[in-house]
Amino acid sequence: MYMMHMMDLLPEPLKIDPRIRVLHVNGSGGLDGKTMSDNQAYFAFNDVPMWDPQFRAAMARWGLMHQSCERFIANNTFLADIEHSEFDVALTHTINACPIGIIHQTTLLMDAGDQLCFIQRVKSFIGHVMYKRVWRSLISEVETAAFRNEFGNDFPHIEDLMAKAPLVLVNSNEMYDFARPTLAKIVNIGGIGMKMTAPKPLPEKFSSLIDKSQGFAVMTFGSMAPMHLMPDHWIDAYFHAFSQFPNVQFFIRHENPSAISSLLPPNVMADKWLPQTDLLQHPKCIGLISHGGFNSFQEAVHSGVPIIATALWGDQPRNAHLAVRLGFGVNVHKTRMNRETMTEAVRRLVEDKSLKESAVRLKAMLESRPVSSETLLVRWTEFVAEHK
């Protein structure tokens, strides 16, 4: 496993099987990880138009990925290690195109669901066209140029190499995704690693509060949008809404709980860490309150709990609409974040039993799915290795 670092930030610690050889490859240089991390809150909690100077600056920083790519392909030790290892199959992401070129050389986001009005269809079309142009100008063209500069002008275009991939593994699942055109080589493995095991007993500080409540909800916005950067009026909206349901306990994952301790209603507990998986599988859990990231979305699905999603960026608006379409989600747009909208969303979570019923039904469908995502990943990878 090659972990290619494109920013000067240390990766999150991962539990990796000791039988797997891991090589860390440093390509940081043009991308300042801390700067990008500090700027995330502006995009996360605001509706940023394309003409905003911050948007243009972010696009410029994204374009600097090619500098990291140049460092990777100039690292002869790294390339030689790949080539000498004689791998049968190479698996990579497509966030950018650099790994595709490396594999060849070593021989190896729209706020809408599927029910669109005319204006949304126009925006979707424009967004699709613009995304392809932006990706090409900032990623594939510059990275193709980097490979040709290093290995000669006859190096194929990155997009041509991507099109020749014999297998595309997609973090999606036909049980809970929109219908879309597909190809035989596209295999959905959404939910991989999400297989829920029996929940562990909860620590006393959680279980004692749960026992006294009529139900509880979990709130977390993940690591990409830290809650300590959340605007004050968002905090006010959430805490006001929670205070309206004194018989329901709310658990919040917050990086600095002491900073908000004086604001917490009596039925809200904030902590740096939550046993999230165990909480979501508890029979008294009424739902998850989140940014709608796909991991959170899938965790709610596999736990059989409803979700209140306030999408921030990327695929999250799509995930929020998807949860609504499947009947287990409430979508609160970030431009309409206030006391009234959040109180109504929490009220639905507490009182609308159809949300829980839909979540439980979807969970049951996934558990009885004929072929698991793990099996699809292993069998298709073995198939490609055998018939390469």
PDB file of C-alpha atoms in Angstrom, residues 138-370:
ATOM      1  CA  LEU A 138      -6.799  22.078 -13.386  1.00  0.00           C
ATOM      2  CA  ILE A 139      -6.057  18.350 -13.203  1.00  0.00           C
ATOM      3  CA  SER A 140      -5.821  16.154 -16.275  1.00  0.00           C
ATOM      4  CA  GLU A 141      -4.151  18.605 -18.672  1.00  0.00           C
ATOM      5  CA  VAL A 142      -1.475  19.795 -16.240  1.00  0.00           C
ATOM      6  CA  GLU A 143      -0.762  16.294 -14.934  1.00  0.00           C
ATOM      7  CA  THR A 144      -0.547  14.900 -18.472  1.00  0.00           C
ATOM      8  CA  ALA A 145       1.970  17.658 -19.220  1.00  0.00           C
ATOM      9  CA  ALA A 146       3.954  16.692 -16.110  1.00  0.00           C
ATOM     10  CA  PHE A 147       4.187  13.046 -17.193  1.00  0.00           C
ATOM     11  CA  ARG A 148       5.170  14.003 -20.755  1.00  0.00           C
ATOM     12  CA  ASN A 149       7.833  16.322 -19.402  1.00  0.00           C
ATOM     13  CA  GLU A 150       9.257  13.467 -17.327  1.00  0.00           C
ATOM     14  CA  PHE A 151       8.772  10.495 -19.663  1.00  0.00           C
ATOM     15  CA  GLY A 152       8.439  11.915 -23.181  1.00  0.00           C
ATOM     16  CA  ASN A 153       5.763  13.386 -25.432  1.00  0.00           C
ATOM     17  CA  ASP A 154       4.441   9.963 -26.453  1.00  0.00           C
ATOM     18  CA  PHE A 155       3.042   9.447 -22.933  1.00  0.00           C
ATOM     19  CA  PRO A 156      -0.755   8.934 -23.331  1.00  0.00           C
ATOM     20  CA  HIS A 157      -3.249  11.505 -22.128  1.00  0.00           C
ATOM     21  CA  ILE A 158      -4.364  10.795 -18.566  1.00  0.00           C
ATOM     22  CA  GLU A 159      -8.047  10.742 -19.545  1.00  0.00           C
ATOM     23  CA  ASP A 160      -7.361   8.062 -22.177  1.00  0.00           C
ATOM     24  CA  LEU A 161      -5.671   5.923 -19.531  1.00  0.00           C
ATOM     25  CA  MET A 162      -8.606   6.352 -17.158  1.00  0.00           C
ATOM     26  CA  ALA A 163     -11.033   5.264 -19.881  1.00  0.00           C
ATOM     27  CA  LYS A 164      -9.072   2.010 -20.311  1.00  0.00           C
ATOM     28  CA  ALA A 165      -9.419   0.951 -16.663  1.00  0.00           C
ATOM     29  CA  PRO A 166     -10.848  -2.608 -16.718  1.00  0.00           C
ATOM     30  CA  LEU A 167     -12.779  -2.132 -13.480  1.00  0.00           C
ATOM     31  CA  VAL A 168     -14.305   0.868 -11.701  1.00  0.00           C
ATOM     32  CA  LEU A 169     -15.263   0.368  -8.042  1.00  0.00           C
ATOM     33  CA  VAL A 170     -17.792   2.979  -6.917  1.00  0.00           C
ATOM     34  CA  ASN A 171     -18.602   3.955  -3.344  1.00  0.00           C
ATOM     35  CA  SER A 172     -22.313   3.654  -4.010  1.00  0.00           C
ATOM     36  CA  ASN A 173     -25.071   1.107  -3.610  1.00  0.00           C
ATOM     37  CA  GLU A 174     -27.990   0.491  -5.934  1.00  0.00           C
ATOM     38  CA  MET A 175     -30.190  -0.049  -2.877  1.00  0.00           C
ATOM     39  CA  TYR A 176     -29.857   3.597  -1.857  1.00  0.00           C
ATOM     40  CA  ASP A 177     -28.778   5.690  -4.808  1.00  0.00           C
ATOM     41  CA  PHE A 178     -30.361   7.540  -7.702  1.00  0.00           C
ATOM     42  CA  ALA A 179     -30.818   5.732 -11.008  1.00  0.00           C
ATOM     43  CA  ARG A 180     -28.166   6.640 -13.569  1.00  0.00           C
ATOM     44  CA  PRO A 181     -26.513   5.302 -16.744  1.00  0.00           C
ATOM     45  CA  THR A 182     -23.811   2.745 -16.057  1.00  0.00           C
ATOM     46  CA  LEU A 183     -21.384   0.289 -17.673  1.00  0.00           C
ATOM     47  CA  ALA A 184     -20.689  -3.390 -17.081  1.00  0.00           C
ATOM     48  CA  LYS A 185     -17.243  -2.615 -15.627  1.00  0.00           C
ATOM     49  CA  ILE A 186     -18.702  -0.311 -12.959  1.00  0.00           C
ATOM     50  CA  VAL A 187     -19.267  -2.209  -9.708  1.00  0.00           C
ATOM     51  CA  ASN A 188     -20.980  -0.646  -6.693  1.00  0.00           C
ATOM     52  CA  ILE A 189     -19.304  -1.456  -3.380  1.00  0.00           C
ATOM     53  CA  GLY A 190     -20.992   1.192  -1.227  1.00  0.00           C
ATOM     54  CA  GLY A 191     -21.193   0.268   2.433  1.00  0.00           C
ATOM     55  CA  ILE A 192     -17.933  -1.658   2.452  1.00  0.00           C
ATOM     56  CA  GLY A 193     -16.535  -1.674   5.961  1.00  0.00           C
ATOM     57  CA  MET A 194     -19.926  -0.616   7.333  1.00  0.00           C
ATOM     58  CA  LYS A 195     -20.989  -4.057   8.475  1.00  0.00           C
ATOM     59  CA  MET A 196     -22.323  -3.478  11.949  1.00  0.00           C
ATOM     60  CA  THR A 197     -21.184  -5.748  14.749  1.00  0.00           C
ATOM     61  CA  ALA A 198     -22.956  -6.174  18.064  1.00  0.00           C
ATOM     62  CA  PRO A 199     -22.778  -2.838  19.932  1.00  0.00           C
ATOM     63  CA  LYS A 200     -20.519  -2.660  22.956  1.00  0.00           C
ATOM     64  CA  PRO A 201     -21.873  -1.581  26.354  1.00  0.00           C
ATOM     65  CA  LEU A 202     -21.879   2.199  26.605  1.00  0.00           C
ATOM     66  CA  PRO A 203     -19.742   4.068  29.149  1.00  0.00           C
ATOM     67  CA  GLU A 204     -21.695   5.054  32.248  1.00  0.00           C
ATOM     68  CA  LYS A 205     -21.678   8.771  31.440  1.00  0.00           C
ATOM     69  CA  PHE A 206     -23.712   7.993  28.319  1.00  0.00           C
ATOM     70  CA  SER A 207     -25.876   5.136  29.570  1.00  0.00           C
ATOM     71  CA  SER A 208     -27.003   7.031  32.683  1.00  0.00           C
ATOM     72  CA  LEU A 209     -28.347   9.896  30.567  1.00  0.00           C
ATOM     73  CA  ILE A 210     -29.967   7.542  28.061  1.00  0.00           C
ATOM     74  CA  ASP A 211     -31.753   5.606  30.804  1.00  0.00           C
ATOM     75  CA  LYS A 212     -33.401   8.829  32.034  1.00  0.00           C
ATOM     76  CA  SER A 213     -34.515   9.920  28.560  1.00  0.00           C
ATOM     77  CA  GLN A 214     -37.338   8.929  26.230  1.00  0.00           C
ATOM     78  CA  GLY A 215     -34.822   8.698  23.391  1.00  0.00           C
ATOM     79  CA  PHE A 216     -31.650  10.337  22.166  1.00  0.00           C
ATOM     80  CA  ALA A 217     -29.979  11.714  19.037  1.00  0.00           C
ATOM     81  CA  VAL A 218     -26.329  11.958  18.002  1.00  0.00           C
ATOM     82  CA  MET A 219     -24.865  15.090  16.393  1.00  0.00           C
ATOM     83  CA  THR A 220     -21.531  15.114  14.571  1.00  0.00           C
ATOM     84  CA  PHE A 221     -20.149  17.014  11.583  1.00  0.00           C
ATOM     85  CA  GLY A 222     -17.059  14.903  11.009  1.00  0.00           C
ATOM     86  CA  SER A 223     -13.441  16.007  10.798  1.00  0.00           C
ATOM     87  CA  MET A 224     -13.731  18.060   7.587  1.00  0.00           C
ATOM     88  CA  ALA A 225     -16.062  20.632   9.178  1.00  0.00           C
ATOM     89  CA  PRO A 226     -15.046  20.991  12.837  1.00  0.00           C
ATOM     90  CA  MET A 227     -17.867  22.260  15.015  1.00  0.00           C
ATOM     91  CA  HIS A 228     -15.686  24.750  16.856  1.00  0.00           C
ATOM     92  CA  LEU A 229     -15.683  26.762  13.594  1.00  0.00           C
ATOM     93  CA  MET A 230     -19.465  26.679  13.277  1.00  0.00           C
ATOM     94  CA  PRO A 231     -21.094  30.162  13.156  1.00  0.00           C
ATOM     95  CA  ASP A 232     -22.784  31.381  16.333  1.00  0.00           C
ATOM     96  CA  HIS A 233     -26.232  31.561  14.746  1.00  0.00           C
ATOM     97  CA  TRP A 234     -25.958  27.884  13.791  1.00  0.00           C
ATOM     98  CA  ILE A 235     -25.066  26.947  17.371  1.00  0.00           C
ATOM     99  CA  ASP A 236     -27.989  29.034  18.606  1.00  0.00           C
ATOM    100  CA  ALA A 237     -30.382  27.356  16.161  1.00  0.00           C
ATOM    101  CA  TYR A 238     -29.340  23.844  17.172  1.00  0.00           C
ATOM    102  CA  PHE A 239     -29.339  24.461  20.915  1.00  0.00           C
ATOM    103  CA  HIS A 240     -32.675  26.276  20.829  1.00  0.00           C
ATOM    104  CA  ALA A 241     -34.200  23.387  18.887  1.00  0.00           C
ATOM    105  CA  PHE A 242     -32.798  20.811  21.308  1.00  0.00           C
ATOM    106  CA  SER A 243     -34.120  22.714  24.308  1.00  0.00           C
ATOM    107  CA  GLN A 244     -37.669  22.388  22.963  1.00  0.00           C
ATOM    108  CA  PHE A 245     -37.569  18.626  23.526  1.00  0.00           C
ATOM    109  CA  PRO A 246     -36.480  18.216  27.172  1.00  0.00           C
ATOM    110  CA  ASN A 247     -37.334  14.494  27.259  1.00  0.00           C
ATOM    111  CA  VAL A 248     -34.870  13.760  24.450  1.00  0.00           C
ATOM    112  CA  GLN A 249     -31.136  13.546  25.160  1.00  0.00           C
ATOM    113  CA  PHE A 250     -28.684  14.951  22.588  1.00  0.00           C
ATOM    114  CA  PHE A 251     -25.029  13.917  22.340  1.00  0.00           C
ATOM    115  CA  ILE A 252     -22.683  16.248  20.428  1.00  0.00           C
ATOM    116  CA  ARG A 253     -19.169  15.540  19.234  1.00  0.00           C
ATOM    117  CA  HIS A 254     -17.268  18.808  19.674  1.00  0.00           C
ATOM    118  CA  GLU A 255     -13.519  19.482  19.535  1.00  0.00           C
ATOM    119  CA  ASN A 256     -13.617  21.915  22.474  1.00  0.00           C
ATOM    120  CA  PRO A 257     -16.593  21.134  24.742  1.00  0.00           C
ATOM    121  CA  SER A 258     -15.571  23.659  27.386  1.00  0.00           C
ATOM    122  CA  ALA A 259     -15.995  26.489  24.857  1.00  0.00           C
ATOM    123  CA  ILE A 260     -19.736  25.806  24.586  1.00  0.00           C
ATOM    124  CA  SER A 261     -20.445  24.412  28.061  1.00  0.00           C
ATOM    125  CA  SER A 262     -22.210  27.594  29.203  1.00  0.00           C
ATOM    126  CA  LEU A 263     -24.526  27.439  26.166  1.00  0.00           C
ATOM    127  CA  LEU A 264     -25.644  23.829  26.540  1.00  0.00           C
ATOM    128  CA  PRO A 265     -29.292  23.149  27.404  1.00  0.00           C
ATOM    129  CA  PRO A 266     -29.807  20.651  30.263  1.00  0.00           C
ATOM    130  CA  ASN A 267     -30.561  17.813  27.825  1.00  0.00           C
ATOM    131  CA  VAL A 268     -27.390  18.245  25.735  1.00  0.00           C
ATOM    132  CA  MET A 269     -23.993  16.667  26.380  1.00  0.00           C
ATOM    133  CA  ALA A 270     -20.886  17.632  24.381  1.00  0.00           C
ATOM    134  CA  ASP A 271     -17.723  15.552  24.295  1.00  0.00           C
ATOM    135  CA  LYS A 272     -14.559  15.295  22.221  1.00  0.00           C
ATOM    136  CA  TRP A 273     -15.327  11.643  21.528  1.00  0.00           C
ATOM    137  CA  LEU A 274     -18.535   9.677  21.121  1.00  0.00           C
ATOM    138  CA  PRO A 275     -18.956   5.902  20.793  1.00  0.00           C
ATOM    139  CA  GLN A 276     -20.889   6.742  17.644  1.00  0.00           C
ATOM    140  CA  THR A 277     -21.407   3.252  16.235  1.00  0.00           C
ATOM    141  CA  ASP A 278     -22.610   1.883  19.564  1.00  0.00           C
ATOM    142  CA  LEU A 279     -24.882   4.876  20.133  1.00  0.00           C
ATOM    143  CA  LEU A 280     -26.502   4.653  16.700  1.00  0.00           C
ATOM    144  CA  GLN A 281     -27.303   0.972  17.202  1.00  0.00           C
ATOM    145  CA  HIS A 282     -28.899   1.548  20.605  1.00  0.00           C
ATOM    146  CA  PRO A 283     -32.669   0.851  20.557  1.00  0.00           C
ATOM    147  CA  LYS A 284     -33.445   4.287  22.042  1.00  0.00           C
ATOM    148  CA  CYS A 285     -31.532   6.204  19.340  1.00  0.00           C
ATOM    149  CA  ILE A 286     -33.976   8.305  17.311  1.00  0.00           C
ATOM    150  CA  GLY A 287     -31.523   9.629  14.739  1.00  0.00           C
ATOM    151  CA  LEU A 288     -28.303  11.221  13.539  1.00  0.00           C
ATOM    152  CA  ILE A 289     -27.817  14.973  13.021  1.00  0.00           C
ATOM    153  CA  SER A 290     -25.037  15.526  10.537  1.00  0.00           C
ATOM    154  CA  HIS A 291     -23.584  17.328   7.519  1.00  0.00           C
ATOM    155  CA  GLY A 292     -24.694  14.492   5.272  1.00  0.00           C
ATOM    156  CA  GLY A 293     -21.269  13.177   4.319  1.00  0.00           C
ATOM    157  CA  PHE A 294     -21.501   9.815   2.580  1.00  0.00           C
ATOM    158  CA  ASN A 295     -19.895   7.965   5.490  1.00  0.00           C
ATOM    159  CA  SER A 296     -22.434   9.470   7.906  1.00  0.00           C
ATOM    160  CA  PHE A 297     -25.215   8.750   5.413  1.00  0.00           C
ATOM    161  CA  GLN A 298     -24.174   5.103   5.140  1.00  0.00           C
ATOM    162  CA  GLU A 299     -23.704   4.746   8.885  1.00  0.00           C
ATOM    163  CA  ALA A 300     -27.274   5.948   9.418  1.00  0.00           C
ATOM    164  CA  VAL A 301     -28.512   3.524   6.751  1.00  0.00           C
ATOM    165  CA  HIS A 302     -26.674   0.530   8.198  1.00  0.00           C
ATOM    166  CA  SER A 303     -27.792   1.439  11.737  1.00  0.00           C
ATOM    167  CA  GLY A 304     -31.418   1.850  10.695  1.00  0.00           C
ATOM    168  CA  VAL A 305     -31.806   5.402  12.053  1.00  0.00           C
ATOM    169  CA  PRO A 306     -33.160   8.597  10.425  1.00  0.00           C
ATOM    170  CA  ILE A 307     -30.914  11.561   9.658  1.00  0.00           C
ATOM    171  CA  ILE A 308     -31.188  15.358   9.727  1.00  0.00           C
ATOM    172  CA  ALA A 309     -28.720  16.560   7.107  1.00  0.00           C
ATOM    173  CA  THR A 310     -27.403  20.096   6.688  1.00  0.00           C
ATOM    174  CA  ALA A 311     -25.197  19.727   3.626  1.00  0.00           C
ATOM    175  CA  LEU A 312     -22.052  21.842   3.504  1.00  0.00           C
ATOM    176  CA  TRP A 313     -20.326  21.031   0.204  1.00  0.00           C
ATOM    177  CA  GLY A 314     -19.301  18.348  -2.281  1.00  0.00           C
ATOM    178  CA  ASP A 315     -21.615  15.356  -2.517  1.00  0.00           C
ATOM    179  CA  GLN A 316     -23.447  16.257   0.697  1.00  0.00           C
ATOM    180  CA  PRO A 317     -26.389  18.141  -0.921  1.00  0.00           C
ATOM    181  CA  ARG A 318     -26.966  15.082  -3.096  1.00  0.00           C
ATOM    182  CA  ASN A 319     -26.839  12.779  -0.073  1.00  0.00           C
ATOM    183  CA  ALA A 320     -29.326  14.965   1.814  1.00  0.00           C
ATOM    184  CA  HIS A 321     -31.802  14.833  -1.079  1.00  0.00           C
ATOM    185  CA  LEU A 322     -31.254  11.094  -1.349  1.00  0.00           C
ATOM    186  CA  ALA A 323     -32.126  10.569   2.328  1.00  0.00           C
ATOM    187  CA  VAL A 324     -35.348  12.550   1.836  1.00  0.00           C
ATOM    188  CA  ARG A 325     -36.228  10.558  -1.288  1.00  0.00           C
ATOM    189  CA  LEU A 326     -35.708   7.278   0.562  1.00  0.00           C
ATOM    190  CA  GLY A 327     -37.991   8.464   3.348  1.00  0.00           C
ATOM    191  CA  PHE A 328     -35.580   8.464   6.279  1.00  0.00           C
ATOM    192  CA  GLY A 329     -34.115  11.970   6.076  1.00  0.00           C
ATOM    193  CA  VAL A 330     -34.865  15.639   6.770  1.00  0.00           C
ATOM    194  CA  ASN A 331     -32.945  18.181   4.692  1.00  0.00           C
ATOM    195  CA  VAL A 332     -32.164  21.584   6.234  1.00  0.00           C
ATOM    196  CA  HIS A 333     -30.444  23.852   3.706  1.00  0.00           C
ATOM    197  CA  LYS A 334     -27.573  25.797   5.237  1.00  0.00           C
ATOM    198  CA  THR A 335     -28.890  29.113   3.881  1.00  0.00           C
ATOM    199  CA  ARG A 336     -32.082  28.569   5.895  1.00  0.00           C
ATOM    200  CA  MET A 337     -30.423  27.731   9.181  1.00  0.00           C
ATOM    201  CA  ASN A 338     -32.397  29.368  11.993  1.00  0.00           C
ATOM    202  CA  ARG A 339     -34.286  28.442  15.148  1.00  0.00           C
ATOM    203  CA  GLU A 340     -37.585  27.789  13.389  1.00  0.00           C
ATOM    204  CA  THR A 341     -36.328  25.493  10.629  1.00  0.00           C
ATOM    205  CA  MET A 342     -34.137  23.464  12.962  1.00  0.00           C
ATOM    206  CA  THR A 343     -36.873  23.113  15.578  1.00  0.00           C
ATOM    207  CA  GLU A 344     -39.242  21.810  12.911  1.00  0.00           C
ATOM    208  CA  ALA A 345     -36.590  19.372  11.668  1.00  0.00           C
ATOM    209  CA  VAL A 346     -36.000  18.001  15.169  1.00  0.00           C
ATOM    210  CA  ARG A 347     -39.760  17.806  15.714  1.00  0.00           C
ATOM    211  CA  ARG A 348     -40.045  15.563  12.663  1.00  0.00           C
ATOM    212  CA  LEU A 349     -37.214  13.403  13.959  1.00  0.00           C
ATOM    213  CA  VAL A 350     -38.993  13.011  17.299  1.00  0.00           C
ATOM    214  CA  GLU A 351     -42.603  12.674  16.137  1.00  0.00           C
ATOM    215  CA  ASP A 352     -42.639  11.345  12.556  1.00  0.00           C
ATOM    216  CA  LYS A 353     -42.534   7.566  12.952  1.00  0.00           C
ATOM    217  CA  SER A 354     -42.363   7.025   9.182  1.00  0.00           C
ATOM    218  CA  LEU A 355     -38.742   8.211   9.186  1.00  0.00           C
ATOM    219  CA  LYS A 356     -37.706   5.417  11.542  1.00  0.00           C
ATOM    220  CA  GLU A 357     -39.821   2.858   9.680  1.00  0.00           C
ATOM    221  CA  SER A 358     -38.147   3.726   6.373  1.00  0.00           C
ATOM    222  CA  ALA A 359     -34.682   3.552   7.942  1.00  0.00           C
ATOM    223  CA  VAL A 360     -35.367   0.142   9.492  1.00  0.00           C
ATOM    224  CA  ARG A 361     -36.768  -1.197   6.206  1.00  0.00           C
ATOM    225  CA  LEU A 362     -33.718  -0.029   4.251  1.00  0.00           C
ATOM    226  CA  LYS A 363     -31.387  -1.589   6.815  1.00  0.00           C
ATOM    227  CA  ALA A 364     -33.238  -4.915   6.521  1.00  0.00           C
ATOM    228  CA  MET A 365     -32.924  -4.816   2.721  1.00  0.00           C
ATOM    229  CA  LEU A 366     -29.178  -4.285   2.966  1.00  0.00           C
ATOM    230  CA  GLU A 367     -28.736  -7.091   5.476  1.00  0.00           C
ATOM    231  CA  SER A 368     -30.520  -9.547   3.157  1.00  0.00           C
ATOM    232  CA  ARG A 369     -28.761  -8.318   0.003  1.00  0.00           C
ATOM    233  CA  PRO A 370     -27.811 -11.389  -2.093  1.00  0.00           C
TER     234      PRO A 370
END
